[in-house]
mmCIF file of N, CA and C in Angstrom:
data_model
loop_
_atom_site.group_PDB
_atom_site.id
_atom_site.type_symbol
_atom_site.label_atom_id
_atom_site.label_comp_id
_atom_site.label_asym_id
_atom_site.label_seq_id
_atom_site.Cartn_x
_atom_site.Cartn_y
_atom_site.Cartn_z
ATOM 1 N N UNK A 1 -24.660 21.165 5.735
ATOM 2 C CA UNK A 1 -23.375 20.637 6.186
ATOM 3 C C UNK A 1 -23.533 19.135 6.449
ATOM 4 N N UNK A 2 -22.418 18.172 6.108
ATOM 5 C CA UNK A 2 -22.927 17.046 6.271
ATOM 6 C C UNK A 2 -21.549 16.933 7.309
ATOM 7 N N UNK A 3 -21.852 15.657 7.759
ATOM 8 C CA UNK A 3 -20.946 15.047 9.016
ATOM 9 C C UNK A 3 -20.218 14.129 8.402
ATOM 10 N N UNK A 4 -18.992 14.230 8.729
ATOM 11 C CA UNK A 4 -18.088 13.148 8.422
ATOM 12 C C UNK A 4 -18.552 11.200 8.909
ATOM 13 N N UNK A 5 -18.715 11.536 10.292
ATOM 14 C CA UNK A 5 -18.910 10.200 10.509
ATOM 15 C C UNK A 5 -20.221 9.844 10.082
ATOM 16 N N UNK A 6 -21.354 10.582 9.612
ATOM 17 C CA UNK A 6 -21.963 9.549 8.944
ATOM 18 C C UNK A 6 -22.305 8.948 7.992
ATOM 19 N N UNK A 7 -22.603 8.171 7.738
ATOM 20 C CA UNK A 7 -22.278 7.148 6.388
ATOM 21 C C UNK A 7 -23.067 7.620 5.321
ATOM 22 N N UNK A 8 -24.013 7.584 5.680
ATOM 23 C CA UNK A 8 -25.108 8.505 5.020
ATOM 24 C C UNK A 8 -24.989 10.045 4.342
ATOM 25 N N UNK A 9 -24.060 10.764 5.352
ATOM 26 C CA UNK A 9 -23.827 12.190 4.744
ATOM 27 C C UNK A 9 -22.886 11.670 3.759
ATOM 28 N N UNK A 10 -21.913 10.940 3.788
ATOM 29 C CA UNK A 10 -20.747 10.732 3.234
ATOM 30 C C UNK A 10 -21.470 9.838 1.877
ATOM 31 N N UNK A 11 -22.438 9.172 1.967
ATOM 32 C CA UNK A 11 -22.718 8.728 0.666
ATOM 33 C C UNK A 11 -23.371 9.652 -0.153
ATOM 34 N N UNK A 12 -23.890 10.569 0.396
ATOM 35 C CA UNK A 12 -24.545 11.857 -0.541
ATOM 36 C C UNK A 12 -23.575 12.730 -0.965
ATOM 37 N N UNK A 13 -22.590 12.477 -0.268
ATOM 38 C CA UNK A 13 -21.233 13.578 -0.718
ATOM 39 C C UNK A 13 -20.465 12.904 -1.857
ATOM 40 N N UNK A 14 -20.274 11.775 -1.697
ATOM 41 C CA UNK A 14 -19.635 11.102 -2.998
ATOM 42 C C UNK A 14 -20.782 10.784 -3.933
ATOM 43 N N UNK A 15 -22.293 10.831 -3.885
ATOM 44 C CA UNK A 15 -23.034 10.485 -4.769
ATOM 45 C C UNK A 15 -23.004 11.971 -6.135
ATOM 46 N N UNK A 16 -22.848 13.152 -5.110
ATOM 47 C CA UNK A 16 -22.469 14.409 -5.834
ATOM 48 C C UNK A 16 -21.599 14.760 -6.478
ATOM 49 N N UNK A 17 -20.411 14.263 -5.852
ATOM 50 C CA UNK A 17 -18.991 14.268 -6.731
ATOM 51 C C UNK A 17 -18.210 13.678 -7.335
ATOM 52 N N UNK A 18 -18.795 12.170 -7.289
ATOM 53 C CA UNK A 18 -17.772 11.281 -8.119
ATOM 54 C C UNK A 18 -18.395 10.969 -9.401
ATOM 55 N N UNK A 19 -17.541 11.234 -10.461
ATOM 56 C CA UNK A 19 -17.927 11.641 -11.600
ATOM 57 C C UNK A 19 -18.715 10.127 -12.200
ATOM 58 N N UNK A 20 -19.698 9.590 -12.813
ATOM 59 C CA UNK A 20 -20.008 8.733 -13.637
ATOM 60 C C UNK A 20 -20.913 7.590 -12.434
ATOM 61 N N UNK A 21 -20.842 7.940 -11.255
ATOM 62 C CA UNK A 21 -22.019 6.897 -10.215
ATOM 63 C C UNK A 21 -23.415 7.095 -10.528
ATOM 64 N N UNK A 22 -23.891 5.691 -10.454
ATOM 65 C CA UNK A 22 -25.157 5.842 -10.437
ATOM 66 C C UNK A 22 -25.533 5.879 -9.187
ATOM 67 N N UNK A 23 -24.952 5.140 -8.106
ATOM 68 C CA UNK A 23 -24.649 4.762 -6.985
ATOM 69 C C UNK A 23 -24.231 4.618 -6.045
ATOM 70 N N UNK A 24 -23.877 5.401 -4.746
ATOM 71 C CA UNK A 24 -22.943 4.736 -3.954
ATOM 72 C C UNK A 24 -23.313 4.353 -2.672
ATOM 73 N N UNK A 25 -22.738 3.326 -2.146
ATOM 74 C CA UNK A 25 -23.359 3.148 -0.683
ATOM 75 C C UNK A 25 -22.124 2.969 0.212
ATOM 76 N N UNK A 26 -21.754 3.539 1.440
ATOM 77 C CA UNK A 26 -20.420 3.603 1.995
ATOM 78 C C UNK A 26 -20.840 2.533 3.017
ATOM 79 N N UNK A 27 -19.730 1.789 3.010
ATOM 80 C CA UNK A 27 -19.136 0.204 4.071
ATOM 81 C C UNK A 27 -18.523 0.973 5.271
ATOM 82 N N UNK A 28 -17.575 2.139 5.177
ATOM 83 C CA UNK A 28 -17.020 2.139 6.510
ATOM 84 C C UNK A 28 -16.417 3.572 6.059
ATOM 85 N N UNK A 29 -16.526 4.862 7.449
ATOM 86 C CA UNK A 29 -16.175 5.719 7.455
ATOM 87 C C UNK A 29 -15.118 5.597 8.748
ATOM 88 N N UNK A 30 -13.630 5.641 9.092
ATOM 89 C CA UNK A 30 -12.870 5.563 9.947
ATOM 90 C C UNK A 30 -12.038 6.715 9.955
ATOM 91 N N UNK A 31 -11.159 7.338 11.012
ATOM 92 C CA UNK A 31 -10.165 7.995 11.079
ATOM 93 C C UNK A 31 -9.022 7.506 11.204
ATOM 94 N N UNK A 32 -8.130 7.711 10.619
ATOM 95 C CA UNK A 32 -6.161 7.413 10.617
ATOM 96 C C UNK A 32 -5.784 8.081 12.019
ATOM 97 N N UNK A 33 -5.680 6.584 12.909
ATOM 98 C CA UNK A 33 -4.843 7.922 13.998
ATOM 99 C C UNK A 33 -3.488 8.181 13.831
ATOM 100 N N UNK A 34 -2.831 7.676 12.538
ATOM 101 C CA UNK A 34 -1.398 8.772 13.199
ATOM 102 C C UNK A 34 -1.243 9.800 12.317
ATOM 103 N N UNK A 35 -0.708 10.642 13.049
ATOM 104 C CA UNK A 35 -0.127 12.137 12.243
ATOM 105 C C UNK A 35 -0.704 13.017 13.238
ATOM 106 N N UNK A 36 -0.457 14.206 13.268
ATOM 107 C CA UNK A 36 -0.978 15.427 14.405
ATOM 108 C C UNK A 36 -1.272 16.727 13.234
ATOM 109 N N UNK A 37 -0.501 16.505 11.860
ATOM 110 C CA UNK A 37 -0.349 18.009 11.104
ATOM 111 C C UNK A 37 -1.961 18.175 10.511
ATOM 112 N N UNK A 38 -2.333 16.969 10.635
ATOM 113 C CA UNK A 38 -4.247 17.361 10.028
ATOM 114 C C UNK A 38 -5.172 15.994 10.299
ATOM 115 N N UNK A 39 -6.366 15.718 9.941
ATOM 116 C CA UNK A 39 -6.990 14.386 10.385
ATOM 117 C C UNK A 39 -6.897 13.972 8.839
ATOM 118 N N UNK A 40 -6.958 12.158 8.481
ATOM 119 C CA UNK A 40 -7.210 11.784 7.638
ATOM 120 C C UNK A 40 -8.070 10.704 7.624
ATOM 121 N N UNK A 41 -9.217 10.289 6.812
ATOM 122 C CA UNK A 41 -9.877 9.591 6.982
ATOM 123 C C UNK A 41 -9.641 8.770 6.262
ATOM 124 N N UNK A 42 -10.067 7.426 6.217
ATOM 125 C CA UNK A 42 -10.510 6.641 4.880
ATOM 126 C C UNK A 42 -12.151 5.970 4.984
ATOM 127 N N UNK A 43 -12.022 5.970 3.727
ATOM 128 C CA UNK A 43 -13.562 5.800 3.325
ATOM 129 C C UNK A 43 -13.805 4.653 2.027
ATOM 130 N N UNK A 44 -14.622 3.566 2.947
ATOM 131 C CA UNK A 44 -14.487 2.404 1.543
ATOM 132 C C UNK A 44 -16.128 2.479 1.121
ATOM 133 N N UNK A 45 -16.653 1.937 0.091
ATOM 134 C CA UNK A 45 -17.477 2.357 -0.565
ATOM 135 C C UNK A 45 -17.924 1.347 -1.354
ATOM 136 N N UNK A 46 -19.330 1.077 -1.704
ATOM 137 C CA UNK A 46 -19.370 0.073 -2.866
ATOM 138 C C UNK A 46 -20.394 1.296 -3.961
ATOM 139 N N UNK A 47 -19.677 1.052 -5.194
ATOM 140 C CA UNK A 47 -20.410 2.411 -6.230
ATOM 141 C C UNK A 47 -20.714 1.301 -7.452
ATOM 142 N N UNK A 48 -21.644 1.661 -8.688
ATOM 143 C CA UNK A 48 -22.595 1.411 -8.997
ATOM 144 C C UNK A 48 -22.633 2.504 -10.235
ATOM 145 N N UNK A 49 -21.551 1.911 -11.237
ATOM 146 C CA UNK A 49 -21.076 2.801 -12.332
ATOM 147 C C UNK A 49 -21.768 1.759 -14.372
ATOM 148 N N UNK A 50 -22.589 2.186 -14.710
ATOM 149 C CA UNK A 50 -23.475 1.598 -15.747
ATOM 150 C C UNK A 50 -23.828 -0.225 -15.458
ATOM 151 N N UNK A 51 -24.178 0.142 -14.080
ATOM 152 C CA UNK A 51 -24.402 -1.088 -13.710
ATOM 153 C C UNK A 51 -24.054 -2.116 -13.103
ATOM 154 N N UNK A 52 -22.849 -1.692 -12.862
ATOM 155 C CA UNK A 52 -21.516 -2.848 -12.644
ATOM 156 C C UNK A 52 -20.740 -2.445 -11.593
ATOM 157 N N UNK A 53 -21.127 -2.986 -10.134
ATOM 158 C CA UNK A 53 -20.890 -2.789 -8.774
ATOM 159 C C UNK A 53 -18.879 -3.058 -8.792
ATOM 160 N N UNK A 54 -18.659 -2.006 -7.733
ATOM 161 C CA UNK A 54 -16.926 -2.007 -7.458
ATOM 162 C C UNK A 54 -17.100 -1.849 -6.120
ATOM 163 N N UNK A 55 -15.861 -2.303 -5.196
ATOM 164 C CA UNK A 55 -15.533 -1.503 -4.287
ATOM 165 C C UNK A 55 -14.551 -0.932 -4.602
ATOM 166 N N UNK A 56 -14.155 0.405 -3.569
ATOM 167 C CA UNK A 56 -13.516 1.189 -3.770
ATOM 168 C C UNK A 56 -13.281 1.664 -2.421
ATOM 169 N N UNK A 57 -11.921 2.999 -2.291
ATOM 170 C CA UNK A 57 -11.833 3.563 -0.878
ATOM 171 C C UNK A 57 -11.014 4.601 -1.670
ATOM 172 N N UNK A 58 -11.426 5.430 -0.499
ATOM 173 C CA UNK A 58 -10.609 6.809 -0.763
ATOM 174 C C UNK A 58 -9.870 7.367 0.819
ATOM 175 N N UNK A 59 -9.432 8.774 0.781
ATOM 176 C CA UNK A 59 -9.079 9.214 1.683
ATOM 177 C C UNK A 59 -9.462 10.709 2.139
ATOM 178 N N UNK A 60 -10.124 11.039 2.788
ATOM 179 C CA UNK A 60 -10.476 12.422 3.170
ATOM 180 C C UNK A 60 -9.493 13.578 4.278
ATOM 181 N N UNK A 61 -8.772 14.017 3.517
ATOM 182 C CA UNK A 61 -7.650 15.177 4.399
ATOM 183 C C UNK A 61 -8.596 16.343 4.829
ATOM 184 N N UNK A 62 -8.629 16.595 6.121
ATOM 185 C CA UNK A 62 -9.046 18.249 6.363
ATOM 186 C C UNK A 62 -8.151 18.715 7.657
ATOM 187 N N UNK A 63 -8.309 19.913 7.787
ATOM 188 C CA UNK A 63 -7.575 20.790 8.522
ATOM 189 C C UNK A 63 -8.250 19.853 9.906
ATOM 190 N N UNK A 64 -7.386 20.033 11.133
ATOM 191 C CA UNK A 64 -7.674 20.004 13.034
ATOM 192 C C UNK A 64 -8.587 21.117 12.713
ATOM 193 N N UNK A 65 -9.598 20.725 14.043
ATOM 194 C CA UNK A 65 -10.733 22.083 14.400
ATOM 195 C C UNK A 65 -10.034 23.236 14.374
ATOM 196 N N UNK A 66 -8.927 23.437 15.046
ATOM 197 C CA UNK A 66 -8.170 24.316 15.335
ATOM 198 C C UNK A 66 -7.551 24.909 14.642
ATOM 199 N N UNK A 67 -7.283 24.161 13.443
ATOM 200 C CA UNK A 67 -5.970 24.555 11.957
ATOM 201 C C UNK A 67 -4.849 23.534 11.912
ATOM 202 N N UNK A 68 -3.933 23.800 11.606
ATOM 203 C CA UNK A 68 -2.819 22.577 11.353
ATOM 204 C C UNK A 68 -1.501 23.862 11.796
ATOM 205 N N UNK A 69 -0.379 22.143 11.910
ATOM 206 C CA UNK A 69 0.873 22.923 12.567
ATOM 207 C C UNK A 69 1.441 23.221 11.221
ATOM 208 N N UNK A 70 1.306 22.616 10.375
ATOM 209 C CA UNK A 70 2.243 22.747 8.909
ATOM 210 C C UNK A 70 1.736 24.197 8.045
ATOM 211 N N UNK A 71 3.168 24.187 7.485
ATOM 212 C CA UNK A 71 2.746 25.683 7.201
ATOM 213 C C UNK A 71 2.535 25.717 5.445
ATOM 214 N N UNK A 72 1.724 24.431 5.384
ATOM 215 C CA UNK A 72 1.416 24.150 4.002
ATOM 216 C C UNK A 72 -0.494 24.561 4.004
ATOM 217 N N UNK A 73 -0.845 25.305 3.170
ATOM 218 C CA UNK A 73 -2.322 24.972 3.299
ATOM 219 C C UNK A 73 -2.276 24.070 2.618
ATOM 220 N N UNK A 74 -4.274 23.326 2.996
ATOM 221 C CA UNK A 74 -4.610 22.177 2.779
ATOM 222 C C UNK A 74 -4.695 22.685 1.517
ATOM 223 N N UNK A 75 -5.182 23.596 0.305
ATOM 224 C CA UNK A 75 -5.409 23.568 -1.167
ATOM 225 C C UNK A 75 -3.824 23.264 -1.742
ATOM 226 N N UNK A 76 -3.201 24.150 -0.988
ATOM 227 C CA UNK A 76 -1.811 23.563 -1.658
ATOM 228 C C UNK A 76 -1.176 21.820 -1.306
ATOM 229 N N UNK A 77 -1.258 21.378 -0.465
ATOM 230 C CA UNK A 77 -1.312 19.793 -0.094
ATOM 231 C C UNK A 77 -2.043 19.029 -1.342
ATOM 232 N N UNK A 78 -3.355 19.458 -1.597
ATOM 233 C CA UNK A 78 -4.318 18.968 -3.057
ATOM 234 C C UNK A 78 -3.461 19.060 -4.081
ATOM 235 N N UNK A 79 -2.940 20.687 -4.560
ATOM 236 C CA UNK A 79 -2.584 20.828 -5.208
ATOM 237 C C UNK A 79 -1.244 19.554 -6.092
ATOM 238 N N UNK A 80 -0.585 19.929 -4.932
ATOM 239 C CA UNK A 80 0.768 18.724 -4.972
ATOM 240 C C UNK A 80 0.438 17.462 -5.588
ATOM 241 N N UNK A 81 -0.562 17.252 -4.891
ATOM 242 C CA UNK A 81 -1.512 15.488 -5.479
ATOM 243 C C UNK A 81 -1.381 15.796 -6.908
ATOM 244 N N UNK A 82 -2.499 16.544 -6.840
ATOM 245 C CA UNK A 82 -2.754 16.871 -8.389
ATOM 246 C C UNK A 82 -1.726 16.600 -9.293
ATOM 247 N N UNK A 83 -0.809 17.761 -9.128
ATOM 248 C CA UNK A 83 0.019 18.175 -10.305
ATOM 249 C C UNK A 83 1.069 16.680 -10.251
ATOM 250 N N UNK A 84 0.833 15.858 -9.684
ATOM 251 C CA UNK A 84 1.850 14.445 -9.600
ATOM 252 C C UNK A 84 1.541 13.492 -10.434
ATOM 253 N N UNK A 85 -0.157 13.689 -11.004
ATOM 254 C CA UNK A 85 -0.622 13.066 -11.220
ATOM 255 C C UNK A 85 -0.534 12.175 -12.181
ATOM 256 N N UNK A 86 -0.034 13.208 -13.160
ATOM 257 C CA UNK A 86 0.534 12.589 -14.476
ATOM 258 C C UNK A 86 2.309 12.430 -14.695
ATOM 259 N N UNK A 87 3.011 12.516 -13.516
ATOM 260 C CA UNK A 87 4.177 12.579 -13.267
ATOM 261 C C UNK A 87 4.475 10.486 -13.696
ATOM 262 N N UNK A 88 5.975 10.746 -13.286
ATOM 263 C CA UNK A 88 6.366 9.027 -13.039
ATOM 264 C C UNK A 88 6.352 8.612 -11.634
ATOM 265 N N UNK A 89 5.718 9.642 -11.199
ATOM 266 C CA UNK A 89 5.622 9.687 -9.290
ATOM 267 C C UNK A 89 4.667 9.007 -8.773
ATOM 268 N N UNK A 90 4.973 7.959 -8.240
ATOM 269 C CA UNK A 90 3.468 7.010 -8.021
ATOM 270 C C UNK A 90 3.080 7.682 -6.648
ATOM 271 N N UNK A 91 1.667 7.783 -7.113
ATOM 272 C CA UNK A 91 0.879 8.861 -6.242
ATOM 273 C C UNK A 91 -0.289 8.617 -6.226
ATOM 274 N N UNK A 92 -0.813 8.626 -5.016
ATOM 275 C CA UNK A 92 -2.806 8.686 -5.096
ATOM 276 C C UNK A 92 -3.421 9.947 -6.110
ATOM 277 N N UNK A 93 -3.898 9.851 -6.954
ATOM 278 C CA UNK A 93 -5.676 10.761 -7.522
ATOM 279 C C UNK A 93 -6.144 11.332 -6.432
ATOM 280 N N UNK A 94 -5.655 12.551 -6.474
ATOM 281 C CA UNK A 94 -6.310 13.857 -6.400
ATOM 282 C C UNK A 94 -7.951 14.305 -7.022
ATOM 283 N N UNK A 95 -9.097 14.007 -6.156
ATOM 284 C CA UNK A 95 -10.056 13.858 -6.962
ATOM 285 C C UNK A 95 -11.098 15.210 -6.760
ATOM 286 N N UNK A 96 -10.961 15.773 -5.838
ATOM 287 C CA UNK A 96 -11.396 16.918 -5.435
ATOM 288 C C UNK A 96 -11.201 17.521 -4.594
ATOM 289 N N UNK A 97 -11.308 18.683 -4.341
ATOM 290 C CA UNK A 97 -11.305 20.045 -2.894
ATOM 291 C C UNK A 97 -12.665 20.151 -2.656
ATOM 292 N N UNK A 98 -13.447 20.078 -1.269
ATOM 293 C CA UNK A 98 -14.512 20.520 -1.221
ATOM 294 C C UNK A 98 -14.352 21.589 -0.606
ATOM 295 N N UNK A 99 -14.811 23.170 -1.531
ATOM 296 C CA UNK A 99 -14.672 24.597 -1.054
ATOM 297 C C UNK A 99 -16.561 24.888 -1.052
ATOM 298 N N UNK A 100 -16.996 24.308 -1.464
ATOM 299 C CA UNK A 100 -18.885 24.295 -1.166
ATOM 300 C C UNK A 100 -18.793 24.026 0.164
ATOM 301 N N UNK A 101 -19.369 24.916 1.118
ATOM 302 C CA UNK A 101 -20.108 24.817 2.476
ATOM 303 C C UNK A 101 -21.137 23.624 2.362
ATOM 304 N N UNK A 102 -22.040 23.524 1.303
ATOM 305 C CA UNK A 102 -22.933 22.860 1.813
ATOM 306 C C UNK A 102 -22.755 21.707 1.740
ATOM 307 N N UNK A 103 -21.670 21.113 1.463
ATOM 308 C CA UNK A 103 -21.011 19.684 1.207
ATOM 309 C C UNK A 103 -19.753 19.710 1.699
ATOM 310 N N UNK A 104 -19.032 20.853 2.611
ATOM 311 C CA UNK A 104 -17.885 20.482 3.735
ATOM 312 C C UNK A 104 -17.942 19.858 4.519
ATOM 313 N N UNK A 105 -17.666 18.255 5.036
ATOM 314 C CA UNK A 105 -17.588 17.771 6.070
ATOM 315 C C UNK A 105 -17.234 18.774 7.361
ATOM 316 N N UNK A 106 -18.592 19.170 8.629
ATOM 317 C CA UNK A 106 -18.469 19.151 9.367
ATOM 318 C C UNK A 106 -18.023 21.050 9.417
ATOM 319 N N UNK A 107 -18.409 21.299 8.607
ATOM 320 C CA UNK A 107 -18.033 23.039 8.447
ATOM 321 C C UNK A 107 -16.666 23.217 7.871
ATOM 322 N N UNK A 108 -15.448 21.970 7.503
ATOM 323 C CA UNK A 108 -14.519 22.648 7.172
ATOM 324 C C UNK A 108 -13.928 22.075 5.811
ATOM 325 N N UNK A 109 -13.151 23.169 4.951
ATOM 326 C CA UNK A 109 -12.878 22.153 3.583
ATOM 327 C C UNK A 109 -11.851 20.898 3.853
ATOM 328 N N UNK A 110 -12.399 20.197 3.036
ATOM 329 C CA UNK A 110 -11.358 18.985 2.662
ATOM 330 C C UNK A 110 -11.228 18.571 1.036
ATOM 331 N N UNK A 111 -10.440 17.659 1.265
ATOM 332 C CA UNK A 111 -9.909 17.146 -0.339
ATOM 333 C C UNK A 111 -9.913 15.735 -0.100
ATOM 334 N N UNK A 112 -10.532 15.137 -1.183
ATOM 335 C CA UNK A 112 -10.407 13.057 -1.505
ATOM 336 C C UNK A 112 -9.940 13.436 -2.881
ATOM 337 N N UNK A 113 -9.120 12.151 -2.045
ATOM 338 C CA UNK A 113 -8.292 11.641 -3.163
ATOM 339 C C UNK A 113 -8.292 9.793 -2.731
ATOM 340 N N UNK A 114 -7.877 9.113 -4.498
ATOM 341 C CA UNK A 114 -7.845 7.772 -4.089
ATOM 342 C C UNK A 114 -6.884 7.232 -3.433
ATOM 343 N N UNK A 115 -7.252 6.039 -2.721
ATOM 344 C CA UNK A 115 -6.454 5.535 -1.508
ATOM 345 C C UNK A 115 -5.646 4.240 -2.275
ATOM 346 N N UNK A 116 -4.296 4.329 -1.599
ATOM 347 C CA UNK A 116 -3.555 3.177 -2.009
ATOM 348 C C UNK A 116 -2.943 2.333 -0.959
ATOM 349 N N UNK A 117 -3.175 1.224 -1.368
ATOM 350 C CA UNK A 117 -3.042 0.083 -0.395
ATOM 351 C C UNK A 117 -1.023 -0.116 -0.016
ATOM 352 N N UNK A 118 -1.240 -0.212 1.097
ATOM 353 C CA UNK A 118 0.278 -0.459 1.451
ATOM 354 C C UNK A 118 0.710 0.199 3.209
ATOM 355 N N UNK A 119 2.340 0.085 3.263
ATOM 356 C CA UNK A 119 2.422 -0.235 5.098
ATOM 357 C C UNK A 119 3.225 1.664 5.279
ATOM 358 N N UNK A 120 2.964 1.711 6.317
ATOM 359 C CA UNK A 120 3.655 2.963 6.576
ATOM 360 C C UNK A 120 5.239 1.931 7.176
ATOM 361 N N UNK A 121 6.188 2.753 7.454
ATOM 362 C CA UNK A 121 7.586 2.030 7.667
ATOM 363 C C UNK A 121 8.540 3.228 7.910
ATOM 364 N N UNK A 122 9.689 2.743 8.530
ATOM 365 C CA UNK A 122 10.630 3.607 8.434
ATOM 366 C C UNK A 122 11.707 3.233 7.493
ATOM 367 N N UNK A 123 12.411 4.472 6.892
ATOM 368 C CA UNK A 123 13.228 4.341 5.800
ATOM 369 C C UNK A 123 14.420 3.407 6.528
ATOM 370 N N UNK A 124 15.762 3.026 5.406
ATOM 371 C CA UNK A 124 16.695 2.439 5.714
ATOM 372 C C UNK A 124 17.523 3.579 5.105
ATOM 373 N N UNK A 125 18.018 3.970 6.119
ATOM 374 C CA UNK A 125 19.636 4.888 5.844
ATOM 375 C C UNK A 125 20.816 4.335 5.309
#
């Protein structure tokens, strides 16, 4: 089981799953405090793909210790990503579900997907 907050578990977790790294070394593992329906993290990263260093960030969704108030499961939340993906719906990459125990942050599944830059806001009616 690896731990979310450390940088280290989290670079062995993306060194396993992100398709084509030779490399990765994580800059900063943080939590999003707003929302209550689940935790979200972000996670920036410098990776090391045929040589040629990027940064990058993603976002890690998993259930509260407890479960969530929404009566969406988290595979179906992924799911949604997913299937948007190729839509005209501008949407973060859906990049995986982790359902492996031995690579669940912290005992419980989650899903990364890529992170997109921009402000949370309230709509105009």
């Amino acid at each position: 089981m690896i731990r979310l907050e450390n940088e280290g578990d989290v670079a062995d977790w993306f060194r396993h799953r992100l398709p084509g790294v030779d490399d990765v070394t994580v800059e900063r593992v943080g939590r999003v405090s707003r929302g209550v329906s689940r935790e979200t993290w972000v996670v920036d990263v410098r990776v090391i793909r045929a040589g040629v260093a990027a940064e990058e960030s993603y976002v890690v969704r998993r259930d509260l210790p407890d479960g969530t108030v929404i009566p969406m499961p988290l595979r179906e939340e992924y799911e949604v990503y997913r299937r948007l993906a190729d839509s005209p719906v501008p949407v973060s990459r859906a990049l995986w579900i982790e359902d492996d125990p031995r690579w669940q942050p912290d005992g419980r599944p989650a899903y990364v997907r890529t992170k997109v830059d921009g402000q949370i806001g309230r709509a105009h009616v």
